Short mmCIF file of C-alpha atoms in Angstrom, two decimals:
data_model
loop_
_atom_site.label_atom_id
_atom_site.label_comp_id
_atom_site.label_asym_id
_atom_site.label_seq_id
_atom_site.Cartn_x
_atom_site.Cartn_y
_atom_site.Cartn_z
CA UNK A 1 -15.14 -3.50 10.71
CA UNK A 2 -17.58 -6.29 9.92
CA UNK A 3 -19.00 -8.09 12.94
CA UNK A 4 -18.61 -11.86 13.18
CA UNK A 5 -21.66 -13.84 12.20
CA UNK A 6 -22.89 -17.27 13.13
CA UNK A 7 -21.85 -20.38 11.20
CA UNK A 8 -24.38 -21.59 8.64
CA UNK A 9 -27.10 -23.91 9.80
CA UNK A 10 -26.60 -27.40 8.43
CA UNK A 11 -29.50 -27.89 6.03
CA UNK A 12 -30.42 -31.50 5.58
CA UNK A 13 -29.80 -32.67 2.04
CA UNK A 14 -30.56 -36.09 0.61
CA UNK A 15 -27.61 -38.42 0.91
CA UNK A 16 -25.41 -37.94 -2.17
CA UNK A 17 -25.14 -40.80 -4.61
CA UNK A 18 -22.41 -43.20 -3.62
CA UNK A 19 -19.28 -42.29 -5.54
CA UNK A 20 -16.88 -45.05 -6.43
CA UNK A 21 -13.25 -44.44 -5.63
CA UNK A 22 -12.08 -44.23 -9.21
CA UNK A 23 -14.74 -41.67 -10.18
CA UNK A 24 -13.75 -39.60 -7.17
CA UNK A 25 -10.08 -39.91 -8.03
CA UNK A 26 -10.66 -38.86 -11.65
CA UNK A 27 -12.70 -35.80 -10.68
CA UNK A 28 -10.35 -34.77 -7.88
CA UNK A 29 -7.40 -35.09 -10.23
CA UNK A 30 -9.28 -32.94 -12.75
CA UNK A 31 -9.89 -30.42 -9.95
CA UNK A 32 -6.21 -30.02 -9.07
CA UNK A 33 -5.07 -30.04 -12.68
CA UNK A 34 -7.63 -27.39 -13.58
CA UNK A 35 -6.56 -25.37 -10.54
CA UNK A 36 -2.91 -25.47 -11.62
CA UNK A 37 -3.68 -24.59 -15.25
CA UNK A 38 -6.02 -21.69 -14.46
CA UNK A 39 -3.69 -20.20 -11.86
CA UNK A 40 -0.69 -20.44 -14.17
CA UNK A 41 -2.66 -18.81 -17.00
CA UNK A 42 -3.81 -15.88 -14.87
CA UNK A 43 -0.78 -15.29 -12.65
CA UNK A 44 1.16 -12.97 -15.03
CA UNK A 45 -1.86 -10.63 -15.21
CA UNK A 46 -2.85 -10.46 -11.53
CA UNK A 47 -4.18 -7.00 -10.73
CA UNK A 48 -4.79 -5.98 -14.37
CA UNK A 49 -7.71 -3.55 -14.37
CA UNK A 50 -8.75 -3.84 -17.99
CA UNK A 51 -10.05 -6.39 -20.48
CA UNK A 52 -7.54 -8.93 -21.82
CA UNK A 53 -7.56 -11.01 -25.01
CA UNK A 54 -5.89 -14.28 -23.98
CA UNK A 55 -6.70 -17.59 -25.64
CA UNK A 56 -3.68 -19.50 -24.27
CA UNK A 57 -0.75 -19.10 -21.87
CA UNK A 58 1.24 -15.93 -22.49
CA UNK A 59 4.06 -16.46 -21.72
CA UNK A 60 4.02 -20.24 -22.12
CA UNK A 61 5.30 -21.76 -18.84
CA UNK A 62 7.73 -24.62 -18.35
CA UNK A 63 6.16 -25.71 -15.05
CA UNK A 64 3.19 -24.97 -12.81
CA UNK A 65 3.48 -21.54 -11.21
CA UNK A 66 3.19 -21.63 -7.39
CA UNK A 67 0.05 -19.95 -6.09
CA UNK A 68 -1.44 -19.36 -2.65
CA UNK A 69 -4.74 -20.62 -4.10
CA UNK A 70 -3.32 -24.13 -3.80
CA UNK A 71 -0.56 -23.55 -1.23
CA UNK A 72 -2.91 -23.06 1.71
CA UNK A 73 -5.04 -26.08 0.81
CA UNK A 74 -1.93 -28.25 0.78
CA UNK A 75 -0.99 -26.92 4.24
CA UNK A 76 -4.49 -27.65 5.55
CA UNK A 77 -4.40 -31.18 4.12
CA UNK A 78 -0.95 -31.79 5.66
CA UNK A 79 -2.22 -30.61 9.04
CA UNK A 80 -5.38 -32.73 8.93
CA UNK A 81 -3.46 -35.78 7.74
CA UNK A 82 -1.22 -35.61 10.79
CA UNK A 83 -4.14 -35.89 13.21
CA UNK A 84 -5.19 -39.18 14.75
CA UNK A 85 -8.82 -38.20 14.19
CA UNK A 86 -8.85 -35.44 11.57
CA UNK A 87 -11.69 -32.93 11.77
CA UNK A 88 -12.46 -29.67 9.98
CA UNK A 89 -12.48 -27.21 12.85
CA UNK A 90 -11.48 -23.53 12.78
CA UNK A 91 -9.29 -23.95 15.87
CA UNK A 92 -7.42 -26.80 14.22
CA UNK A 93 -7.03 -24.83 10.99
CA UNK A 94 -5.60 -21.89 12.93
CA UNK A 95 -2.41 -23.90 13.46
CA UNK A 96 -1.82 -23.92 9.70
CA UNK A 97 -0.89 -20.23 9.70
CA UNK A 98 2.38 -21.08 11.44
CA UNK A 99 3.49 -22.62 8.13
CA UNK A 100 2.33 -19.72 5.93
CA UNK A 101 5.04 -17.10 5.43
CA UNK A 102 3.07 -14.85 3.10
CA UNK A 103 1.15 -11.99 4.72
CA UNK A 104 -0.72 -9.98 2.07
CA UNK A 105 -4.03 -8.31 2.86
CA UNK A 106 -6.36 -10.53 4.96
CA UNK A 107 -3.66 -13.17 5.50
CA UNK A 108 -1.55 -10.65 7.38
CA UNK A 109 -4.52 -9.43 9.42
CA UNK A 110 -5.38 -13.00 10.40
CA UNK A 111 -1.81 -13.73 11.50
CA UNK A 112 -1.69 -10.48 13.47
CA UNK A 113 -5.00 -11.21 15.19
CA UNK A 114 -3.89 -14.73 16.09
CA UNK A 115 -0.76 -13.24 17.69
CA UNK A 116 -3.00 -10.85 19.62
CA UNK A 117 -4.72 -13.88 21.14
CA UNK A 118 -7.95 -13.66 19.16
CA UNK A 119 -9.73 -16.78 17.99
CA UNK A 120 -11.81 -17.28 14.85
CA UNK A 121 -14.21 -15.82 13.79
CA UNK A 122 -12.86 -12.70 15.55
CA UNK A 123 -9.56 -13.17 13.69
CA UNK A 124 -11.41 -12.50 10.44
CA UNK A 125 -13.61 -9.62 11.54
CA UNK A 126 -11.43 -7.54 13.86
CA UNK A 127 -9.72 -4.51 12.35
CA UNK A 128 -9.81 -6.08 8.88
CA UNK A 129 -10.22 -3.91 5.77
CA UNK A 130 -10.08 -7.02 3.57
CA UNK A 131 -13.06 -9.00 4.90
CA UNK A 132 -14.36 -9.13 1.30
CA UNK A 133 -11.11 -10.37 -0.24
CA UNK A 134 -10.68 -13.50 -2.36
CA UNK A 135 -8.44 -15.31 0.14
CA UNK A 136 -11.01 -17.88 1.33
CA UNK A 137 -12.94 -18.23 -1.92
CA UNK A 138 -9.80 -19.52 -3.64
CA UNK A 139 -9.21 -22.38 -1.20
CA UNK A 140 -12.62 -24.10 -1.27
CA UNK A 141 -11.78 -27.13 -3.43
CA UNK A 142 -10.40 -29.10 -0.49
CA UNK A 143 -13.71 -28.76 1.34
CA UNK A 144 -15.63 -29.72 -1.78
CA UNK A 145 -13.50 -32.84 -2.21
CA UNK A 146 -13.92 -33.86 1.43
CA UNK A 147 -17.70 -33.34 1.15
CA UNK A 148 -18.13 -34.44 -2.47
CA UNK A 149 -21.84 -34.59 -3.34
CA UNK A 150 -22.92 -32.78 -0.13
CA UNK A 151 -23.13 -29.00 -0.72
CA UNK A 152 -24.32 -28.07 2.77
CA UNK A 153 -21.47 -29.94 4.45
CA UNK A 154 -18.95 -28.37 2.05
CA UNK A 155 -20.32 -24.92 2.91
CA UNK A 156 -19.98 -25.68 6.63
CA UNK A 157 -16.37 -26.75 6.13
CA UNK A 158 -15.73 -23.59 4.10
CA UNK A 159 -17.07 -21.46 6.95
CA UNK A 160 -14.58 -22.99 9.39
CA UNK A 161 -11.77 -21.91 7.06
CA UNK A 162 -13.11 -18.58 5.81
CA UNK A 163 -13.86 -17.13 9.25
CA UNK A 164 -10.12 -17.25 9.95
CA UNK A 165 -9.47 -14.19 7.79
CA UNK A 166 -12.83 -12.94 6.47
CA UNK A 167 -16.31 -11.86 7.47
CA UNK A 168 -19.51 -11.17 5.56
CA UNK A 169 -19.15 -11.36 1.79
CA UNK A 170 -15.73 -13.01 1.94
CA UNK A 171 -17.29 -15.92 3.84
CA UNK A 172 -20.42 -16.07 1.68
CA UNK A 173 -18.28 -16.38 -1.47
CA UNK A 174 -16.38 -19.32 0.00
CA UNK A 175 -19.59 -21.06 1.06
CA UNK A 176 -21.12 -20.53 -2.39
CA UNK A 177 -18.12 -21.97 -4.24
CA UNK A 178 -17.65 -24.91 -1.88
CA UNK A 179 -21.31 -25.90 -2.32
CA UNK A 180 -21.16 -25.61 -6.11
CA UNK A 181 -17.91 -27.57 -6.34
CA UNK A 182 -19.13 -30.32 -3.99
CA UNK A 183 -22.35 -30.84 -5.94
CA UNK A 184 -20.40 -30.82 -9.22
CA UNK A 185 -19.13 -34.28 -8.29
CA UNK A 186 -22.64 -35.66 -8.86
CA UNK A 187 -24.45 -32.97 -10.89
CA UNK A 188 -23.53 -31.31 -14.19
CA UNK A 189 -26.48 -28.97 -14.85
CA UNK A 190 -25.21 -25.39 -14.53
CA UNK A 191 -28.47 -23.90 -13.28
CA UNK A 192 -28.87 -26.60 -10.63
CA UNK A 193 -25.32 -26.01 -9.44
CA UNK A 194 -25.75 -22.23 -9.24
CA UNK A 195 -29.03 -22.66 -7.37
CA UNK A 196 -27.32 -24.97 -4.88
CA UNK A 197 -24.63 -22.37 -4.25
CA UNK A 198 -27.20 -19.63 -3.69
CA UNK A 199 -29.10 -21.87 -1.28
CA UNK A 200 -26.27 -21.80 1.30
CA UNK A 201 -25.79 -18.00 1.46
CA UNK A 202 -28.11 -15.13 2.49
CA UNK A 203 -30.37 -14.14 -0.43
CA UNK A 204 -29.81 -10.44 0.23
CA UNK A 205 -26.00 -10.48 0.30
CA UNK A 206 -23.96 -8.80 -2.44
CA UNK A 207 -22.52 -12.11 -3.59
CA UNK A 208 -26.04 -13.35 -4.32
CA UNK A 209 -26.78 -10.07 -6.12
CA UNK A 210 -23.72 -10.57 -8.34
CA UNK A 211 -24.62 -14.15 -9.23
CA UNK A 212 -28.19 -13.20 -10.11
CA UNK A 213 -27.07 -10.23 -12.21
CA UNK A 214 -24.55 -12.35 -14.11
CA UNK A 215 -27.09 -15.05 -14.88
CA UNK A 216 -29.73 -12.55 -15.96
CA UNK A 217 -27.40 -10.46 -18.10
CA UNK A 218 -25.97 -13.54 -19.78
CA UNK A 219 -29.40 -14.96 -20.60
CA UNK A 220 -30.38 -11.62 -22.16
CA UNK A 221 -27.22 -10.93 -24.18
CA UNK A 222 -24.97 -14.01 -24.46
CA UNK A 223 -22.25 -11.38 -24.85
CA UNK A 224 -19.24 -11.38 -22.52
CA UNK A 225 -18.41 -7.70 -23.09
CA UNK A 226 -21.99 -6.61 -22.36
CA UNK A 227 -22.13 -8.59 -19.11
CA UNK A 228 -18.67 -7.36 -18.15
CA UNK A 229 -19.84 -3.75 -18.50
CA UNK A 230 -22.92 -4.39 -16.36
CA UNK A 231 -20.88 -6.01 -13.63
CA UNK A 232 -18.31 -3.20 -13.52
CA UNK A 233 -21.06 -0.64 -13.19
CA UNK A 234 -22.83 -2.58 -10.44
CA UNK A 235 -19.76 -3.56 -8.39
CA UNK A 236 -17.11 -0.83 -8.61
CA UNK A 237 -14.11 -1.42 -6.37
CA UNK A 238 -10.65 -0.05 -5.68
CA UNK A 239 -9.38 -3.48 -4.58
CA UNK A 240 -8.64 -5.91 -7.41
CA UNK A 241 -9.00 -8.83 -4.96
CA UNK A 242 -12.57 -7.89 -4.00
CA UNK A 243 -14.70 -11.02 -4.16
CA UNK A 244 -17.87 -9.08 -5.05
CA UNK A 245 -16.56 -8.48 -8.59
CA UNK A 246 -14.29 -11.50 -9.03
CA UNK A 247 -16.88 -14.14 -8.19
CA UNK A 248 -19.29 -12.84 -10.89
CA UNK A 249 -16.35 -12.97 -13.34
CA UNK A 250 -15.90 -16.66 -12.49
CA UNK A 251 -19.58 -17.32 -13.13
CA UNK A 252 -19.45 -15.30 -16.36
CA UNK A 253 -16.50 -17.36 -17.61
CA UNK A 254 -18.36 -20.55 -16.76
CA UNK A 255 -21.52 -19.49 -18.60
CA UNK A 256 -19.57 -18.20 -21.60
CA UNK A 257 -17.36 -21.27 -21.88
CA UNK A 258 -19.99 -23.96 -21.54
CA UNK A 259 -18.19 -27.32 -21.52
CA UNK A 260 -15.07 -25.88 -23.20
CA UNK A 261 -12.34 -25.73 -20.51
CA UNK A 262 -10.00 -23.35 -22.34
CA UNK A 263 -12.75 -21.01 -23.50
CA UNK A 264 -14.17 -20.79 -19.97
CA UNK A 265 -10.95 -20.01 -18.08
CA UNK A 266 -9.85 -17.50 -20.72
CA UNK A 267 -13.23 -15.72 -20.53
CA UNK A 268 -12.83 -15.35 -16.77
CA UNK A 269 -9.18 -14.29 -16.83
CA UNK A 270 -9.82 -11.83 -19.65
CA UNK A 271 -12.06 -9.83 -17.30
CA UNK A 272 -8.93 -8.76 -15.39
CA UNK A 273 -8.73 -8.02 -11.64
CA UNK A 274 -7.64 -11.08 -9.57
CA UNK A 275 -6.83 -13.13 -12.66
CA UNK A 276 -4.84 -15.96 -11.10
CA UNK A 277 -7.67 -16.59 -8.64
CA UNK A 278 -10.53 -16.41 -11.14
CA UNK A 279 -8.66 -18.68 -13.55
CA UNK A 280 -7.65 -21.17 -10.87
CA UNK A 281 -11.09 -21.37 -9.26
CA UNK A 282 -12.97 -21.82 -12.51
CA UNK A 283 -10.31 -24.23 -13.77
CA UNK A 284 -10.84 -26.40 -10.68
CA UNK A 285 -14.63 -26.40 -11.12
CA UNK A 286 -14.34 -27.27 -14.80
CA UNK A 287 -11.91 -30.05 -13.89
CA UNK A 288 -14.43 -31.58 -11.49
CA UNK A 289 -17.23 -31.35 -14.06
CA UNK A 290 -15.23 -32.51 -17.08
CA UNK A 291 -11.95 -34.07 -15.95
CA UNK A 292 -11.27 -35.38 -19.45
CA UNK A 293 -12.03 -31.99 -20.98
CA UNK A 294 -8.68 -30.40 -20.09
CA UNK A 295 -6.85 -30.64 -23.37
CA UNK A 296 -3.24 -31.87 -23.40
CA UNK A 297 -2.11 -28.48 -24.75
CA UNK A 298 -2.99 -26.99 -21.35
CA UNK A 299 -1.37 -29.75 -19.30
CA UNK A 300 1.88 -30.42 -21.14
CA UNK A 301 3.61 -27.07 -20.37
CA UNK A 302 3.01 -27.25 -16.61
CA UNK A 303 3.84 -30.91 -16.04
CA UNK A 304 2.52 -32.87 -13.08
CA UNK A 305 4.67 -31.65 -10.19
CA UNK A 306 3.01 -30.04 -7.18
CA UNK A 307 4.87 -26.73 -6.88
CA UNK A 308 4.44 -24.62 -3.73
CA UNK A 309 5.62 -21.11 -2.88
CA UNK A 310 8.96 -20.74 -1.10
CA UNK A 311 7.27 -19.13 1.91
CA UNK A 312 5.36 -22.34 2.77
CA UNK A 313 7.56 -23.99 5.39
CA UNK A 314 7.60 -26.86 7.85
CA UNK A 315 5.48 -29.30 5.86
CA UNK A 316 6.12 -32.35 3.73
CA UNK A 317 3.83 -32.56 0.73
CA UNK A 318 3.35 -35.09 -2.05
CA UNK A 319 5.61 -34.21 -4.98
CA UNK A 320 2.91 -34.69 -7.63
CA UNK A 321 -0.73 -33.80 -8.20
CA UNK A 322 -1.55 -37.54 -8.22
CA UNK A 323 0.02 -37.88 -4.80
CA UNK A 324 -1.96 -34.95 -3.46
CA UNK A 325 -5.14 -36.42 -4.92
CA UNK A 326 -4.47 -39.68 -3.05
CA UNK A 327 -3.87 -37.75 0.18
CA UNK A 328 -7.23 -35.98 -0.15
CA UNK A 329 -9.00 -39.25 -1.01
CA UNK A 330 -7.60 -40.82 2.16
CA UNK A 331 -8.62 -37.79 4.23
CA UNK A 332 -12.15 -37.95 2.87
CA UNK A 333 -12.44 -41.53 4.03
CA UNK A 334 -10.98 -40.79 7.47
CA UNK A 335 -13.17 -37.71 8.11
CA UNK A 336 -16.19 -39.65 6.83
CA UNK A 337 -18.56 -36.68 6.53
CA UNK A 338 -18.20 -35.52 10.13
CA UNK A 339 -19.78 -32.12 10.75
CA UNK A 340 -17.78 -29.26 12.28
CA UNK A 341 -18.25 -28.87 16.05
CA UNK A 342 -21.11 -26.76 17.32
CA UNK A 343 -20.17 -23.23 18.41
CA UNK A 344 -22.11 -21.20 20.96
CA UNK A 345 -22.97 -17.55 20.26
CA UNK A 346 -20.79 -16.46 23.19
CA UNK A 347 -17.75 -17.74 21.28
CA UNK A 348 -18.38 -15.56 18.24
CA UNK A 349 -16.81 -12.34 19.56
CA UNK A 350 -14.05 -11.38 21.95
CA UNK A 351 -13.18 -8.13 23.70
CA UNK A 352 -10.24 -6.39 22.08
CA UNK A 353 -8.22 -3.55 23.55
CA UNK A 354 -7.89 -0.99 20.74
CA UNK A 355 -4.98 1.43 20.39
CA UNK A 356 -5.85 4.74 22.03
CA UNK A 357 -6.03 7.85 19.83
CA UNK A 358 -5.79 11.50 20.75
CA UNK A 359 -8.27 12.78 18.15
CA UNK A 360 -9.22 16.42 17.68
CA UNK A 361 -11.05 18.38 14.99
CA UNK A 362 -10.41 22.05 14.23
CA UNK A 363 -10.66 24.56 11.40
CA UNK A 364 -7.21 24.98 9.88
CA UNK A 365 -6.18 26.10 6.40
CA UNK A 366 -5.20 22.92 4.53
CA UNK A 367 -3.32 24.97 1.93
CA UNK A 368 -0.80 25.88 4.59
CA UNK A 369 -0.20 22.22 5.45
CA UNK A 370 1.25 20.98 2.16
CA UNK A 371 4.80 20.45 3.43
CA UNK A 372 4.88 21.49 7.09
CA UNK A 373 8.00 20.36 8.91
CA UNK A 374 5.99 19.57 12.04
CA UNK A 375 2.33 18.87 12.76
CA UNK A 376 0.46 22.07 13.63
CA UNK A 377 -0.97 22.89 17.01
CA UNK A 378 -4.73 22.70 17.19
CA UNK A 379 -6.69 25.82 18.10
CA UNK A 380 -7.80 25.89 21.70
CA UNK A 381 -11.44 25.54 20.66
CA UNK A 382 -10.79 22.34 18.71
CA UNK A 383 -13.27 19.57 19.37
CA UNK A 384 -12.09 16.28 20.94
CA UNK A 385 -13.42 13.18 19.18
CA UNK A 386 -14.15 9.84 20.92
CA UNK A 387 -12.14 7.57 18.61
CA UNK A 388 -9.87 4.55 19.07
CA UNK A 389 -8.27 1.83 16.97
CA UNK A 390 -5.79 1.48 14.13
CA UNK A 391 -8.67 1.18 11.64
CA UNK A 392 -11.48 3.65 12.03
CA UNK A 393 -14.14 5.81 10.52
CA UNK A 394 -15.32 9.30 11.38
CA UNK A 395 -18.98 9.40 12.37
CA UNK A 396 -21.12 9.84 9.26
CA UNK A 397 -23.25 12.56 10.87
CA UNK A 398 -20.16 14.58 11.83
CA UNK A 399 -18.76 14.69 8.31
CA UNK A 400 -22.12 15.45 6.76
CA UNK A 401 -22.73 18.48 9.01
CA UNK A 402 -19.54 20.37 8.24
CA UNK A 403 -20.09 23.83 6.78
CA UNK A 404 -16.45 24.53 5.93
CA UNK A 405 -13.20 22.56 5.48
CA UNK A 406 -11.43 21.42 8.62
CA UNK A 407 -8.61 19.17 9.79
CA UNK A 408 -8.72 16.17 12.10
CA UNK A 409 -5.55 15.33 14.00
CA UNK A 410 -5.12 11.69 15.02
CA UNK A 411 -2.21 10.90 17.31
CA UNK A 412 -1.04 7.46 18.50
CA UNK A 413 1.72 6.66 20.99
CA UNK A 414 3.57 3.35 20.98
CA UNK A 415 6.71 1.70 22.31
CA UNK A 416 9.11 -0.78 20.68
CA UNK A 417 11.15 -3.31 22.65
CA UNK A 418 13.91 -3.51 20.01
CA UNK A 419 15.24 -1.68 16.98
CA UNK A 420 12.98 -2.41 14.01
CA UNK A 421 13.20 -1.53 10.34
CA UNK A 422 9.57 -0.45 10.14
CA UNK A 423 7.15 0.13 7.31
CA UNK A 424 4.60 2.73 8.36
CA UNK A 425 1.27 2.67 6.54
CA UNK A 426 -1.52 5.21 6.75
CA UNK A 427 -4.19 4.91 4.07
CA UNK A 428 -7.28 7.05 3.61
CA UNK A 429 -9.21 8.33 0.60
CA UNK A 430 -8.87 12.02 1.42
CA UNK A 431 -5.98 14.39 1.94
CA UNK A 432 -3.55 13.36 4.67
CA UNK A 433 -0.20 14.30 6.18
CA UNK A 434 1.64 11.78 8.37
CA UNK A 435 4.40 12.52 10.92
CA UNK A 436 6.60 10.19 12.93
CA UNK A 437 8.04 11.67 16.12
CA UNK A 438 6.94 15.11 14.80
CA UNK A 439 8.95 14.76 11.56
CA UNK A 440 7.08 14.75 8.23
CA UNK A 441 6.91 11.23 6.75
CA UNK A 442 4.52 11.28 3.75
CA UNK A 443 1.21 12.62 2.54
CA UNK A 444 -1.09 13.19 -0.42
CA UNK A 445 -4.24 15.07 -1.37
CA UNK A 446 -6.49 12.08 -1.96
CA UNK A 447 -6.71 8.80 -3.85
CA UNK A 448 -7.73 5.15 -3.62
CA UNK A 449 -7.78 3.06 -0.47
CA UNK A 450 -5.84 -0.21 -0.29
CA UNK A 451 -4.18 -0.59 3.11
CA UNK A 452 -1.85 -3.45 2.18
CA UNK A 453 1.81 -3.19 3.09
CA UNK A 454 3.00 -4.70 -0.21
CA UNK A 455 0.68 -2.77 -2.59
CA UNK A 456 -0.54 0.38 -0.88
CA UNK A 457 -1.18 3.41 -3.11
CA UNK A 458 1.69 5.89 -3.60
CA UNK A 459 2.56 8.23 -0.73
CA UNK A 460 0.82 6.05 1.85
CA UNK A 461 3.84 4.20 3.25
CA UNK A 462 7.40 4.89 4.31
CA UNK A 463 10.24 2.73 5.62
CA UNK A 464 12.32 3.92 8.55
CA UNK A 465 14.44 2.35 11.28
CA UNK A 466 12.99 2.96 14.72
CA UNK A 467 14.98 2.72 17.94
CA UNK A 468 13.68 0.96 21.05
CA UNK A 469 11.48 3.13 23.24
CA UNK A 470 8.51 5.46 22.82
CA UNK A 471 7.35 7.00 19.52
CA UNK A 472 4.49 9.16 18.34
CA UNK A 473 2.66 8.88 15.05
CA UNK A 474 0.43 11.77 13.96
CA UNK A 475 -1.93 11.86 10.99
CA UNK A 476 -3.80 14.89 9.67
CA UNK A 477 -7.02 14.30 7.74
CA UNK A 478 -8.47 16.98 5.49
CA UNK A 479 -12.27 17.11 5.63
CA UNK A 480 -14.49 19.07 3.28
CA UNK A 481 -18.25 19.51 3.58
CA UNK A 482 -19.97 16.35 2.32
CA UNK A 483 -23.66 16.80 1.48
CA UNK A 484 -24.15 13.03 1.37
CA UNK A 485 -22.51 12.50 4.73
CA UNK A 486 -19.99 10.07 3.22
CA UNK A 487 -17.69 8.03 5.42
CA UNK A 488 -14.08 9.02 6.05
CA UNK A 489 -12.13 5.90 6.95
CA UNK A 490 -8.47 5.21 7.56
CA UNK A 491 -6.12 2.33 8.37
CA UNK A 492 -2.85 2.65 10.30
CA UNK A 493 -0.33 -0.18 10.24
CA UNK A 494 3.23 -0.89 11.33
CA UNK A 495 5.09 -3.81 9.76
CA UNK A 496 8.54 -5.38 9.89
CA UNK A 497 10.11 -4.05 6.68
CA UNK A 498 13.11 -6.39 6.79
CA UNK A 499 11.16 -9.16 5.04
CA UNK A 500 10.15 -9.41 1.37
CA UNK A 501 7.15 -7.15 0.65
CA UNK A 502 4.59 -9.98 0.46
CA UNK A 503 5.95 -11.48 3.71
CA UNK A 504 5.95 -8.29 5.81
CA UNK A 505 4.06 -9.02 9.03
CA UNK A 506 2.27 -6.55 11.27
CA UNK A 507 4.33 -5.69 14.34
CA UNK A 508 2.84 -7.38 17.41
CA UNK A 509 5.43 -8.89 19.75
CA UNK A 510 7.73 -5.86 19.45
CA UNK A 511 4.96 -3.28 19.83
CA UNK A 512 3.01 -1.84 22.77
CA UNK A 513 0.32 0.79 22.24
CA UNK A 514 0.45 3.45 24.95
CA UNK A 515 -2.40 5.49 26.48
CA UNK A 516 -3.28 8.78 24.84
CA UNK A 517 -1.84 11.87 26.52
CA UNK A 518 -4.33 14.06 28.38
CA UNK A 519 -5.62 16.98 26.30
#
């Protein structure tokens, strides 16, 4: 897990040029229109892991497609608007998650950690495989609009949001984009905007590496395919929502498209991966820069209604993009450039009681464990490992020193206070066999890692109805000698399977982790 890090220091920037209300309105409206167009263009291809050849909507929509890229920003704006003195503060933003029914990836982890009593930034760093996801990067336009012309303030606002469900690169990406978008209200030079974004993030982070590589490769080739190949080689990932590859795609689309809105968003979306997010984010930036450059052919099919996902509840939002623009304009005036509150270093982490694991390592024949009805008994000489948590990693030095294959047994005990239709997830790259109450549940001999309840790899989840009371979950990991001492990581999760896949929440209130049994 990535440790929380301190909020960015507020660098002093010259006061931005005074923006008249109508210029702000026009650029904000371009932002939200571009967001809606780009998200609608990319949504049908989300998760595509190959090059595309789009030059227009396919299929052509009849309205704006709802997208969490905009949904969460509308919820935040609604929440801030209801305050007597609105302020961008992570503890205020935490209340927004009560209105967000969707729970994919880092969203679900954040909601689980809030239920556990954690506070941001611990909600984003604790037990979170998706710290580098796109979830915060795609909701930066609100902060840019509230801090229009002031990149450092926009980056500070973005931190307050991003630390809810991210750490490290996921936060840096949000800060970068917020700074670029905020400065785009008063600056149009691409190099100056990119430099401003890089100025608010660590120079040695992977996000900065990706931006620099994209700029360099584009200046050398001016060829989208050539840059695409370089980026894929430099930033391989199993997770199509990984910000370390998607943010460079956004920059590539921007550089390739120049001032041409349609050419830019298509270049980004055609790179594949998190296509609705890359299209929506670049569309918003292009809309700020060139609000009159969004051709009618892009706007006419989606109309002007503000369409939110069904799982956003308990809020009243403006029915149109113009209405939302006015709401954000009013918020900007009320917040009046106020900085987020100072946070002491003692508030950056919290003690967390991790689920106890009975973990042992022994030399068993994996070939005999392909379809065992029950988990095997460990040899008496098996080694006990000091492990805990539902997300973990075997010590690098242990795996690297093996001289023959072996098996690690991980065993958790838990109790439920009611009957629950439960989705059990156990995801690891290597071979695994998973048992619930000593009955075989699922397993595989290796594959990609994506511990998300709604899109986990095959043979890494199962749905079963569990009665109230105590249960045992056992996972076998197959380890082979690894000369490079590579990591062996896993994620265990239990979710309420009664909901739609994208709304399945981690079990918290119903679940109690029990102490490990003595060995």
